[in-house]
Tab-separated table of C-alpha atoms in Angstrom:
chain	number	residue	atom	x	y	z
G	28	MET	CA	82.392	-57.653	61.930
G	29	PRO	CA	85.832	-59.231	62.469
G	30	GLY	CA	88.260	-57.028	64.368
G	31	LYS	CA	90.893	-56.983	61.599
G	32	LEU	CA	88.358	-55.917	58.974
G	33	ALA	CA	87.038	-53.217	61.298
G	34	ALA	CA	90.553	-51.902	61.875
G	35	PHE	CA	91.276	-51.870	58.133
G	36	LEU	CA	88.090	-49.988	57.282
G	37	VAL	CA	88.642	-47.287	59.905
G	38	PHE	CA	92.320	-46.934	58.922
G	39	PHE	CA	91.492	-46.828	55.218
G	40	ALA	CA	88.531	-44.443	55.412
G	41	SER	CA	90.329	-42.000	57.714
G	42	GLY	CA	93.433	-42.095	55.534
G	43	ALA	CA	91.393	-41.455	52.377
G	44	VAL	CA	90.002	-38.266	53.916
G	45	LEU	CA	93.517	-36.922	54.474
G	46	VAL	CA	94.572	-37.862	50.952
G	47	LEU	CA	91.640	-35.791	49.712
G	48	GLU	CA	92.552	-32.900	51.988
G	49	THR	CA	96.191	-32.842	50.869
G	50	VAL	CA	95.421	-33.147	47.156
G	51	ALA	CA	92.658	-30.531	47.445
G	52	LEU	CA	95.315	-27.849	47.863
G	53	ARG	CA	96.782	-28.877	44.500
G	54	LEU	CA	93.404	-28.976	42.754
G	55	VAL	CA	92.202	-25.523	43.804
G	56	GLY	CA	95.605	-23.794	43.544
G	57	PRO	CA	95.445	-23.055	39.801
G	58	TYR	CA	92.197	-21.142	40.273
G	59	VAL	CA	92.334	-19.441	43.685
G	60	GLY	CA	96.033	-19.560	44.538
G	61	VAL	CA	97.905	-21.121	47.433
G	62	SER	CA	97.546	-18.439	50.087
G	63	LEU	CA	97.037	-18.925	53.807
G	64	GLN	CA	93.321	-18.314	53.254
G	65	VAL	CA	93.168	-21.199	50.780
G	66	THR	CA	95.027	-23.532	53.150
G	67	SER	CA	92.773	-22.504	56.035
G	68	SER	CA	89.698	-23.043	53.873
G	69	VAL	CA	90.768	-26.567	52.910
G	70	ILE	CA	91.492	-27.505	56.536
G	71	GLY	CA	88.255	-25.936	57.793
G	72	VAL	CA	86.042	-27.558	55.153
G	73	ALA	CA	87.711	-30.942	55.726
G	74	LEU	CA	87.139	-30.721	59.479
G	75	ALA	CA	83.519	-29.712	58.919
G	76	ALA	CA	83.034	-32.698	56.601
G	77	ILE	CA	84.602	-35.024	59.179
G	78	ALA	CA	82.375	-33.650	61.951
G	79	TYR	CA	79.106	-33.849	60.013
G	80	GLY	CA	80.051	-37.197	58.462
G	81	ALA	CA	80.752	-38.782	61.853
G	82	TRP	CA	77.501	-37.411	63.241
G	83	PHE	CA	75.481	-38.587	60.234
G	84	GLY	CA	77.192	-41.994	60.176
G	85	GLY	CA	76.372	-42.554	63.828
G	86	TRP	CA	72.760	-41.520	63.246
G	87	LEU	CA	72.424	-43.994	60.356
G	88	ALA	CA	74.116	-46.790	62.321
G	89	ASP	CA	71.451	-46.547	65.038
G	90	ARG	CA	68.591	-46.828	62.531
G	91	PHE	CA	69.835	-49.300	59.918
G	92	ASP	CA	72.014	-52.365	59.823
G	93	PRO	CA	75.553	-50.950	59.409
G	94	ARG	CA	76.606	-54.070	57.499
G	95	ARG	CA	74.338	-52.902	54.678
G	96	LEU	CA	75.715	-49.367	54.800
G	97	VAL	CA	79.515	-49.663	55.009
G	98	ALA	CA	80.126	-51.103	51.537
G	99	GLY	CA	77.769	-48.637	49.895
G	100	ALA	CA	79.404	-45.723	51.683
G	101	LEU	CA	82.826	-46.719	50.336
G	102	VAL	CA	81.533	-47.088	46.781
G	103	LEU	CA	79.630	-43.795	47.007
G	104	ALA	CA	82.755	-42.060	48.313
G	105	GLY	CA	84.693	-43.487	45.373
G	106	ILE	CA	82.185	-42.096	42.903
G	107	ALA	CA	82.155	-38.713	44.652
G	108	THR	CA	85.964	-38.671	44.465
G	109	ALA	CA	85.938	-39.503	40.751
G	110	VAL	CA	83.404	-36.765	40.022
G	111	THR	CA	85.338	-34.220	42.082
G	112	LEU	CA	88.157	-33.848	39.555
G	113	PRO	CA	86.028	-32.670	36.589
G	114	LEU	CA	83.764	-30.598	38.839
G	115	VAL	CA	86.717	-28.661	40.237
G	116	ARG	CA	88.188	-28.021	36.806
G	117	LEU	CA	84.884	-26.865	35.369
G	118	ALA	CA	83.859	-24.777	38.386
G	119	GLY	CA	87.384	-23.439	38.855
G	120	GLU	CA	87.201	-21.467	35.621
G	121	ALA	CA	84.065	-19.704	36.855
G	122	LEU	CA	85.431	-19.104	40.376
G	123	ARG	CA	88.935	-18.062	39.340
G	124	GLY	CA	90.514	-15.428	41.596
G	125	GLY	CA	91.299	-14.944	45.254
G	126	ALA	CA	87.911	-13.779	46.531
G	127	VAL	CA	86.941	-15.468	49.790
G	128	PRO	CA	83.475	-16.694	48.635
G	129	GLY	CA	85.061	-18.307	45.573
G	130	ILE	CA	87.753	-19.952	47.701
G	131	LEU	CA	85.211	-21.432	50.112
G	132	LEU	CA	82.842	-22.621	47.379
G	133	LEU	CA	85.554	-24.257	45.282
G	134	THR	CA	87.013	-25.898	48.373
G	135	MET	CA	83.625	-27.324	49.314
G	136	ILE	CA	83.175	-28.688	45.784
G	137	THR	CA	86.596	-30.304	46.058
G	138	ILE	CA	86.419	-32.103	49.376
G	139	PHE	CA	83.174	-31.795	51.323
G	140	VAL	CA	80.995	-34.589	49.891
G	141	PRO	CA	83.571	-37.412	49.597
G	142	ALA	CA	85.088	-36.536	52.989
G	143	LEU	CA	81.649	-36.475	54.613
G	144	VAL	CA	80.706	-39.896	53.214
G	145	LEU	CA	84.047	-41.411	54.247
G	146	SER	CA	83.745	-39.967	57.746
G	147	ALA	CA	80.460	-41.787	58.168
G	148	VAL	CA	82.236	-45.153	57.933
G	149	PRO	CA	84.066	-45.236	61.328
G	150	PRO	CA	80.936	-44.825	63.513
G	151	MET	CA	79.229	-47.587	61.502
G	152	VAL	CA	82.190	-49.875	62.114
G	153	VAL	CA	82.245	-48.957	65.809
G	154	LYS	CA	78.583	-49.930	66.059
G	155	LEU	CA	79.398	-53.364	64.647
G	156	GLN	CA	82.216	-53.852	67.166
G	157	LEU	CA	80.222	-53.080	70.306
G	158	ALA	CA	79.204	-56.625	71.134
G	159	ASP	CA	80.220	-56.316	74.798
G	160	LEU	CA	79.092	-53.189	76.668
G	161	ARG	CA	81.831	-53.771	79.256
G	162	ARG	CA	84.471	-53.050	76.561
G	163	THR	CA	82.959	-50.009	74.846
G	164	GLY	CA	85.730	-47.689	75.998
G	165	GLU	CA	88.434	-50.070	74.787
G	166	VAL	CA	86.756	-50.616	71.384
G	167	VAL	CA	86.056	-46.948	70.732
G	168	GLY	CA	89.536	-45.908	71.897
G	169	ARG	CA	91.265	-48.545	69.780
G	170	LEU	CA	89.373	-47.718	66.605
G	171	SER	CA	89.768	-43.998	67.181
G	172	SER	CA	93.525	-44.515	67.530
G	173	ILE	CA	93.623	-46.638	64.363
G	174	GLY	CA	91.700	-43.959	62.466
G	175	THR	CA	94.147	-41.296	63.592
G	176	LEU	CA	97.092	-43.472	62.554
G	177	GLY	CA	95.461	-43.905	59.146
G	178	ALA	CA	95.146	-40.137	58.796
G	179	VAL	CA	98.770	-39.576	59.821
G	180	THR	CA	100.038	-42.273	57.473
G	181	ALA	CA	98.048	-40.890	54.545
G	182	THR	CA	99.198	-37.331	55.221
G	183	LEU	CA	102.874	-38.291	55.235
G	184	ALA	CA	102.582	-40.675	52.289
G	185	THR	CA	100.698	-38.141	50.175
G	186	GLY	CA	102.882	-35.165	51.052
G	187	PHE	CA	106.225	-36.909	50.779
G	188	VAL	CA	105.599	-39.556	48.116
G	189	LEU	CA	102.388	-39.390	46.109
G	190	VAL	CA	102.387	-35.676	45.228
G	191	ALA	CA	106.055	-35.854	44.249
G	192	ALA	CA	105.570	-38.952	42.082
G	193	LEU	CA	102.107	-38.628	40.546
G	194	PRO	CA	99.831	-35.940	39.063
G	195	SER	CA	96.863	-34.952	41.190
G	196	SER	CA	94.499	-36.436	38.626
G	197	VAL	CA	96.166	-39.856	38.924
G	198	ILE	CA	96.010	-39.698	42.721
G	199	MET	CA	92.307	-38.827	42.656
G	200	VAL	CA	91.396	-41.506	40.123
G	201	GLY	CA	93.512	-44.062	41.982
G	202	LEU	CA	91.800	-43.200	45.254
G	203	ALA	CA	88.358	-43.420	43.629
G	204	VAL	CA	89.116	-46.862	42.220
G	205	SER	CA	90.568	-48.041	45.551
G	206	LEU	CA	87.441	-46.941	47.410
G	207	ALA	CA	85.157	-48.637	44.915
G	208	VAL	CA	87.143	-51.887	45.008
G	209	ALA	CA	87.181	-51.829	48.810
G	210	GLY	CA	83.434	-51.288	48.892
G	211	VAL	CA	82.758	-54.185	46.550
G	212	GLY	CA	85.154	-56.390	48.517
G	213	VAL	CA	83.426	-55.595	51.801
G	214	ALA	CA	80.013	-56.289	50.272
G	215	VAL	CA	81.171	-59.682	49.030
G	216	TYR	CA	82.837	-60.555	52.351
G	217	LEU	CA	79.779	-59.602	54.376
G	218	ARG	CA	77.442	-61.162	51.801
G	219	GLN	CA	75.531	-57.933	51.443
G	220	ALA	CA	74.742	-57.884	47.730
G	221	PRO	CA	73.186	-54.554	46.708
G	222	LYS	CA	70.070	-54.348	44.586
G	223	THR	CA	70.444	-54.493	40.813
G	224	LYS	CA	68.997	-51.012	40.351
G	225	VAL	CA	71.436	-49.587	42.864
G	226	VAL	CA	74.371	-51.240	41.107
G	227	ALA	CA	73.197	-49.868	37.759
G	228	ALA	CA	72.817	-46.340	39.133
G	229	LEU	CA	76.261	-46.406	40.732
G	230	ALA	CA	77.787	-47.743	37.512
G	231	VAL	CA	76.234	-44.906	35.512
G	232	LEU	CA	77.570	-42.341	37.972
G	233	GLY	CA	81.030	-43.877	37.818
G	234	VAL	CA	81.112	-43.879	34.007
G	235	ALA	CA	79.823	-40.296	33.930
G	236	GLY	CA	82.559	-39.219	36.328
G	237	ALA	CA	85.217	-40.897	34.187
G	238	ALA	CA	83.858	-39.249	31.034
G	239	LEU	CA	83.827	-35.817	32.664
G	240	SER	CA	87.403	-36.339	33.841
G	241	VAL	CA	88.476	-36.883	30.245
G	242	LEU	CA	86.571	-33.857	28.931
G	243	ALA	CA	87.396	-31.409	31.734
G	244	PRO	CA	90.116	-28.874	30.863
G	245	ASN	CA	93.480	-29.376	32.575
G	246	PRO	CA	95.192	-26.053	33.371
G	247	CYS	CA	98.607	-27.668	33.927
G	248	ASP	CA	101.344	-28.802	31.570
G	249	VAL	CA	103.334	-29.956	34.576
G	250	GLU	CA	102.313	-30.451	38.210
G	251	THR	CA	105.228	-29.833	40.530
G	252	ALA	CA	105.378	-30.124	44.288
G	253	TYR	CA	104.439	-26.432	44.535
G	254	HIS	CA	102.826	-25.306	41.296
G	255	CYS	CA	100.524	-26.031	38.418
G	256	ALA	CA	102.876	-24.931	35.642
G	257	ALA	CA	102.159	-24.234	31.979
G	258	VAL	CA	104.235	-22.707	29.186
G	259	ARG	CA	102.473	-20.878	26.362
G	260	VAL	CA	103.806	-19.432	23.093
G	261	ASP	CA	103.464	-15.661	22.646
G	262	PRO	CA	101.226	-15.181	19.563
G	263	ALA	CA	103.084	-11.951	18.740
G	264	ASN	CA	106.554	-13.509	19.001
G	265	PRO	CA	107.255	-17.093	17.858
G	266	SER	CA	110.298	-17.316	20.151
G	267	GLY	CA	108.482	-15.788	23.131
G	268	ARG	CA	107.328	-18.043	25.960
G	269	VAL	CA	105.101	-17.176	28.930
G	270	LEU	CA	105.359	-19.266	32.091
G	271	PHE	CA	102.129	-19.580	34.058
G	272	LEU	CA	102.264	-20.752	37.671
G	273	ASN	CA	98.876	-21.490	39.233
G	274	ALA	CA	97.255	-19.656	36.298
G	275	ALA	CA	99.137	-16.391	36.962
G	276	GLU	CA	101.581	-14.978	34.406
G	277	HIS	CA	104.904	-15.448	36.121
G	278	SER	CA	107.707	-15.025	33.588
G	279	TYR	CA	108.360	-14.110	29.978
G	280	VAL	CA	111.303	-15.597	28.124
G	281	ASP	CA	112.575	-14.978	24.602
G	282	LEU	CA	114.288	-18.193	23.556
G	283	LYS	CA	116.409	-16.400	20.948
G	284	ASP	CA	117.271	-13.285	22.954
G	285	PRO	CA	118.047	-13.850	26.657
G	286	SER	CA	118.713	-10.128	27.093
G	287	HIS	CA	115.094	-9.306	26.218
G	288	LEU	CA	113.027	-8.202	29.211
G	289	GLN	CA	109.323	-8.153	28.384
G	290	PHE	CA	107.653	-7.398	31.708
G	291	ALA	CA	108.180	-3.915	33.133
G	292	TYR	CA	109.328	-5.137	36.547
G	293	THR	CA	112.115	-7.209	34.944
G	294	GLN	CA	113.222	-4.084	33.079
G	295	TRP	CA	113.467	-2.292	36.418
G	296	ILE	CA	115.553	-5.108	37.895
G	297	GLY	CA	117.742	-4.966	34.788
G	298	ALA	CA	118.253	-1.246	35.397
G	299	VAL	CA	119.319	-1.996	38.975
G	300	ALA	CA	121.770	-4.641	37.737
G	301	ASP	CA	123.267	-2.040	35.398
G	302	LEU	CA	123.942	0.165	38.437
G	303	VAL	CA	126.004	-2.542	40.119
G	304	LYS	CA	128.433	-2.757	37.218
G	305	PRO	CA	128.203	-1.722	33.564
G	306	ARG	CA	127.168	-4.289	30.993
G	307	GLY	CA	130.018	-6.510	29.958
G	308	GLU	CA	131.627	-6.600	33.417
G	309	ARG	CA	131.161	-9.767	35.458
G	310	ILE	CA	129.252	-9.693	38.701
G	311	ASP	CA	128.485	-12.150	41.472
G	312	ALA	CA	124.689	-12.415	41.536
G	313	LEU	CA	122.368	-14.393	43.808
G	314	HIS	CA	118.737	-14.904	42.814
G	315	LEU	CA	116.135	-15.901	45.401
G	316	GLY	CA	113.586	-17.640	43.197
G	317	GLY	CA	114.048	-18.736	39.630
G	318	GLY	CA	110.651	-19.106	37.968
G	319	GLY	CA	111.299	-18.751	34.249
G	320	PHE	CA	114.909	-17.672	34.910
G	321	THR	CA	114.357	-14.411	33.003
G	322	VAL	CA	116.678	-12.225	35.087
G	323	PRO	CA	119.375	-14.894	35.601
G	324	ARG	CA	119.503	-15.420	31.817
G	325	TYR	CA	119.678	-11.647	31.355
G	326	VAL	CA	122.662	-11.364	33.700
G	327	THR	CA	124.414	-14.236	31.958
G	328	ALA	CA	123.823	-12.711	28.521
G	329	THR	CA	124.851	-9.164	29.404
G	330	ARG	CA	127.732	-10.020	31.741
G	331	PRO	CA	129.640	-13.058	30.464
G	332	GLY	CA	131.687	-14.842	33.095
G	333	SER	CA	129.442	-13.802	35.975
G	334	ASP	CA	128.862	-16.081	38.944
G	335	ASN	CA	125.096	-16.404	38.683
G	336	VAL	CA	123.471	-18.603	41.353
G	337	VAL	CA	119.716	-19.245	41.559
G	338	PHE	CA	117.968	-20.632	44.643
G	339	GLU	CA	114.732	-22.258	43.406
G	340	ILE	CA	112.648	-24.310	45.803
G	341	ASP	CA	110.923	-26.265	43.009
G	342	ASP	CA	113.299	-28.727	41.351
G	343	ARG	CA	110.729	-29.656	38.699
G	344	LEU	CA	110.491	-25.985	37.749
G	345	ILE	CA	114.235	-26.076	37.109
G	346	ASP	CA	113.703	-29.108	34.869
G	347	LEU	CA	110.886	-27.307	33.042
G	348	GLY	CA	113.133	-24.290	32.461
G	349	GLU	CA	115.864	-26.461	30.995
G	350	ARG	CA	113.392	-28.321	28.800
G	351	GLU	CA	111.227	-25.487	27.473
G	352	LEU	CA	112.698	-22.099	28.446
G	353	ALA	CA	116.268	-22.372	27.166
G	354	VAL	CA	117.818	-22.421	30.633
G	355	ARG	CA	121.393	-23.688	30.258
G	356	GLU	CA	123.344	-24.365	33.398
G	357	GLY	CA	127.102	-23.936	33.246
G	358	PRO	CA	129.997	-22.022	34.813
G	359	ASP	CA	128.036	-18.737	34.702
G	360	LEU	CA	124.594	-20.045	35.702
G	361	LYS	CA	123.914	-22.523	38.472
G	362	ALA	CA	120.497	-23.521	39.829
G	363	VAL	CA	120.286	-24.922	43.355
G	364	ALA	CA	117.056	-26.643	44.400
G	365	GLY	CA	115.921	-25.719	47.891
G	366	ASP	CA	114.336	-23.113	50.138
G	367	ALA	CA	116.138	-19.780	49.805
G	368	ARG	CA	115.846	-19.107	53.548
G	369	MET	CA	117.692	-22.352	54.292
G	370	LEU	CA	120.229	-22.095	51.480
G	371	ILE	CA	121.287	-18.506	52.098
G	372	GLY	CA	122.661	-19.536	55.487
G	373	GLY	CA	125.396	-21.459	53.671
G	374	ARG	CA	126.400	-18.507	51.517
G	375	ALA	CA	129.670	-16.776	52.476
G	376	ASP	CA	129.730	-13.267	53.918
G	377	ALA	CA	130.230	-10.422	51.412
G	378	SER	CA	130.049	-12.803	48.448
G	379	ALA	CA	127.485	-11.084	46.185
G	380	ASP	CA	127.339	-7.841	44.234
G	381	LEU	CA	123.643	-8.254	43.525
G	382	VAL	CA	120.846	-10.149	45.297
G	383	VAL	CA	117.502	-10.379	43.497
G	384	GLY	CA	114.458	-11.374	45.541
G	385	ASP	CA	111.859	-12.768	43.141
G	386	ALA	CA	110.301	-15.695	45.008
G	387	PHE	CA	106.526	-16.040	45.131
G	388	GLY	CA	103.952	-18.444	46.475
G	389	ASP	CA	101.128	-17.552	44.103
G	390	LEU	CA	101.082	-13.699	44.244
G	391	ALA	CA	102.608	-13.275	47.700
G	392	VAL	CA	106.229	-13.345	48.767
G	393	PRO	CA	106.606	-16.352	51.106
G	394	TRP	CA	106.375	-14.875	54.576
G	395	HIS	CA	109.696	-16.266	55.807
G	396	LEU	CA	111.472	-14.463	52.940
G	397	ALA	CA	109.845	-11.143	53.840
G	398	THR	CA	111.073	-10.693	57.415
G	399	LYS	CA	113.733	-8.557	59.038
G	400	GLU	CA	115.762	-11.678	59.832
G	401	MET	CA	115.833	-12.614	56.139
G	402	ALA	CA	116.857	-9.080	55.207
G	403	GLN	CA	119.725	-9.368	57.696
G	404	GLU	CA	120.886	-12.551	55.969
G	405	ILE	CA	120.821	-10.757	52.630
G	406	ALA	CA	122.783	-7.839	54.062
G	407	ARG	CA	125.364	-10.294	55.371
G	408	VAL	CA	125.783	-11.866	51.942
G	409	LEU	CA	126.066	-8.567	50.065
G	410	ARG	CA	129.344	-6.736	49.660
G	411	PRO	CA	129.463	-3.211	51.144
G	412	ASN	CA	128.601	-1.619	47.797
G	413	GLY	CA	126.238	-4.424	46.735
G	414	ILE	CA	122.553	-3.889	45.944
G	415	TYR	CA	119.433	-5.838	46.917
G	416	ALA	CA	116.466	-5.697	44.521
G	417	GLN	CA	113.225	-7.266	45.751
G	418	ASN	CA	110.097	-7.770	43.650
G	419	VAL	CA	106.797	-7.378	45.521
G	420	ILE	CA	103.222	-7.442	44.215
G	421	ASP	CA	100.521	-5.570	46.116
G	422	TYR	CA	97.136	-3.940	45.683
G	423	PRO	CA	95.375	-0.998	47.360
G	424	PRO	CA	95.536	-0.179	50.227
G	425	SER	CA	99.160	-1.349	49.706
G	426	ARG	CA	99.682	-2.550	53.259
G	427	PHE	CA	102.110	-5.348	52.447
G	428	ILE	CA	104.489	-3.328	50.287
G	429	ARG	CA	104.575	-0.553	52.888
G	430	ALA	CA	105.346	-3.075	55.630
G	431	GLU	CA	108.006	-4.729	53.482
G	432	VAL	CA	109.704	-1.424	52.691
G	433	ALA	CA	109.730	-0.668	56.416
G	434	THR	CA	111.260	-4.102	57.032
G	435	VAL	CA	114.050	-3.675	54.484
G	436	ALA	CA	114.697	-0.123	55.721
G	437	ALA	CA	115.165	-1.495	59.244
G	438	VAL	CA	118.251	-3.346	57.973
G	439	PHE	CA	119.594	-1.250	55.073
G	440	PRO	CA	120.333	2.461	55.609
G	441	HIS	CA	119.730	3.367	51.971
G	442	VAL	CA	116.441	2.284	50.402
G	443	ALA	CA	114.402	3.357	47.383
G	444	LEU	CA	111.221	2.123	45.738
G	445	ILE	CA	110.516	1.723	42.016
G	446	ALA	CA	106.865	1.617	40.983
G	447	PRO	CA	104.248	3.142	38.669
G	448	PRO	CA	103.010	6.523	39.973
G	449	ALA	CA	99.419	5.312	40.332
G	450	ALA	CA	100.572	2.339	42.419
G	451	VAL	CA	102.563	4.609	44.741
G	452	ASP	CA	99.438	6.738	45.148
G	453	GLY	CA	97.484	3.617	46.129
G	454	LYS	CA	95.160	3.686	43.130
G	455	VAL	CA	96.123	0.443	41.383
G	456	GLY	CA	97.870	-2.818	42.074
G	457	ALA	CA	101.282	-3.402	40.548
G	458	ASN	CA	104.775	-4.783	40.886
G	459	PHE	CA	107.059	-2.816	43.179
G	460	ILE	CA	110.845	-3.121	43.259
G	461	ILE	CA	112.546	-2.347	46.573
G	462	VAL	CA	116.189	-1.306	46.093
G	463	ALA	CA	118.512	-1.342	49.106
G	464	SER	CA	122.205	-1.005	49.892
G	465	GLN	CA	124.631	-0.263	52.699
G	466	GLN	CA	126.048	2.574	50.564
G	467	PRO	CA	124.219	5.563	49.052
G	468	LEU	CA	122.276	4.588	45.945
G	469	PRO	CA	122.936	6.381	42.624
G	470	LEU	CA	119.350	7.577	42.461
G	471	VAL	CA	119.801	10.087	39.642
G	472	ALA	CA	121.480	7.491	37.442
G	473	LEU	CA	118.760	4.975	38.349
G	474	ALA	CA	115.956	7.379	37.379
G	475	GLU	CA	117.658	8.169	34.076
G	476	HIS	CA	118.238	4.519	33.297
G	477	LEU	CA	114.623	3.669	34.095
G	478	SER	CA	113.320	6.382	31.785
G	479	ASP	CA	115.376	4.880	28.952
G	480	SER	CA	114.663	1.188	29.600
G	481	SER	CA	111.141	0.982	31.047
G	482	ASP	CA	108.116	0.577	28.788
G	483	GLU	CA	105.781	2.241	31.277
G	484	ALA	CA	105.839	5.346	33.451
G	485	VAL	CA	107.735	4.759	36.667
G	486	VAL	CA	108.963	6.791	39.628
G	487	VAL	CA	111.740	6.326	42.183
G	488	VAL	CA	110.594	7.084	45.736
G	489	PHE	CA	113.188	7.749	48.443
G	490	GLY	CA	113.943	9.916	51.466
G	491	ALA	CA	111.009	11.767	53.011
G	492	GLY	CA	108.706	10.540	50.256
G	493	LEU	CA	109.508	6.943	51.152
G	494	THR	CA	108.950	7.645	54.841
G	495	ASP	CA	105.518	9.068	54.015
G	496	PHE	CA	104.780	6.021	51.865
G	497	ILE	CA	105.614	3.629	54.730
G	498	GLY	CA	103.288	5.554	56.987
G	499	GLY	CA	104.219	3.867	60.264
G	500	MET	CA	103.671	0.282	59.111
G	501	GLN	CA	105.113	-2.363	61.419
G	502	VAL	CA	108.350	-4.165	60.578
G	503	LEU	CA	107.791	-7.838	59.695
G	504	THR	CA	109.712	-10.370	61.782
G	505	ASP	CA	109.919	-14.139	62.065
G	506	ASP	CA	107.625	-13.798	65.061
G	507	PHE	CA	105.020	-11.673	63.266
G	508	ALA	CA	104.674	-11.636	59.475
G	509	PRO	CA	100.980	-11.777	58.422
G	510	VAL	CA	101.810	-11.445	54.733
G	511	ASP	CA	98.618	-13.069	53.447
G	512	GLN	CA	96.450	-10.858	55.621
G	513	LEU	CA	98.268	-7.689	54.558
G	514	LEU	CA	97.993	-8.565	50.873
G	515	ILE	CA	94.413	-7.997	49.736
G	516	LEU	CA	93.732	-9.373	46.267
G	517	PRO	CA	91.284	-7.544	43.999
């Protein structure tokens, strides 16, 4: 095999594996989330496929003519890639949730077979390049280096360009077609025409994969750099819209009434906002996470003239809000695209009356927004009588929320917790709202306001009760914040 063709095949095959690995995170996210466990599963399964593929490819190369195998491997990998998309979407509905067995199985369906077949190509190519035993080290080292460069190039191109520009389905179909074309091209170049029956079988598989791709349900209206997003109409309210991110209900918006708060946790945040200043009086509010912009729209509607700034990491989510959720930017509502941890550093000291923490990666608060160092940044931004309200989701045994309360309490001297009684007792999972300030909180007024505005039973925990709830949990820091491990999904 000519050296340039060998280099191309190793570069291309290795790069295709990393395209699959990167896109796999987007394919499984709508069904099993985007937690650290999911990321670890994708990386682990991909590495296992690479290891077994290289071993199997080397074994085949010693027993059969690799020139007859390389082209077929590329075509087979293309078919496996094409079939992956419908298989994931069909299996994802059955494996939905964050259970570890479901995560591993769906990840294997997504990446294992095509990555294994592609990883068999480099050892076949190496076999064809070893014409001189005195240069085996040089040949193997060179091709190994080229394969690594292909993987690096594909990782950067997919993460920075492809995912931002194209839907995952287009990337997968494009990769499948590219692999098939490359396989046919190699077969023609090497004059290794496959048997007619083999061609017919591969053609049938390819057509079947394309048909399944068309019929498979797509859970996304919009694929952003971070989410599979969908907006659905509330059957009970024609102007109601529900925003789903990675298949989880994230926000509820009433297009006609921005002051309407449907979800209980948003009602609790609204009650906290009413403690900062009465309705009708302007406030300076900072929101860490936008989502459906429910609370920012509420502040704008109930407090005209407020300075209402939203830090939202997903710029396409901002576009979706403007297009379908009646988000209207103007003097009293400004959305800034970027990571809240980075953006808050540019915010002036004592510049906010209210900071709302409502940023989520799937169901978990991003770890770098849950640390003591982040809480210190929030305290710096708040005015002395300002209030921080942080939304947290957790499930029994409630380890994450207890650690997060301990973390916030390490920075703010006055802290309270709003939650359903059963969630405080560790019996059910729920939203929790942590309320913190440098000044004493008006707890009696908060409890009264919650009883009037909340649609479900809720308690305010503070003082000794809050200390008992924390129970000695460790404060989260930038050096140690195992959020995904603390949060156990049902």
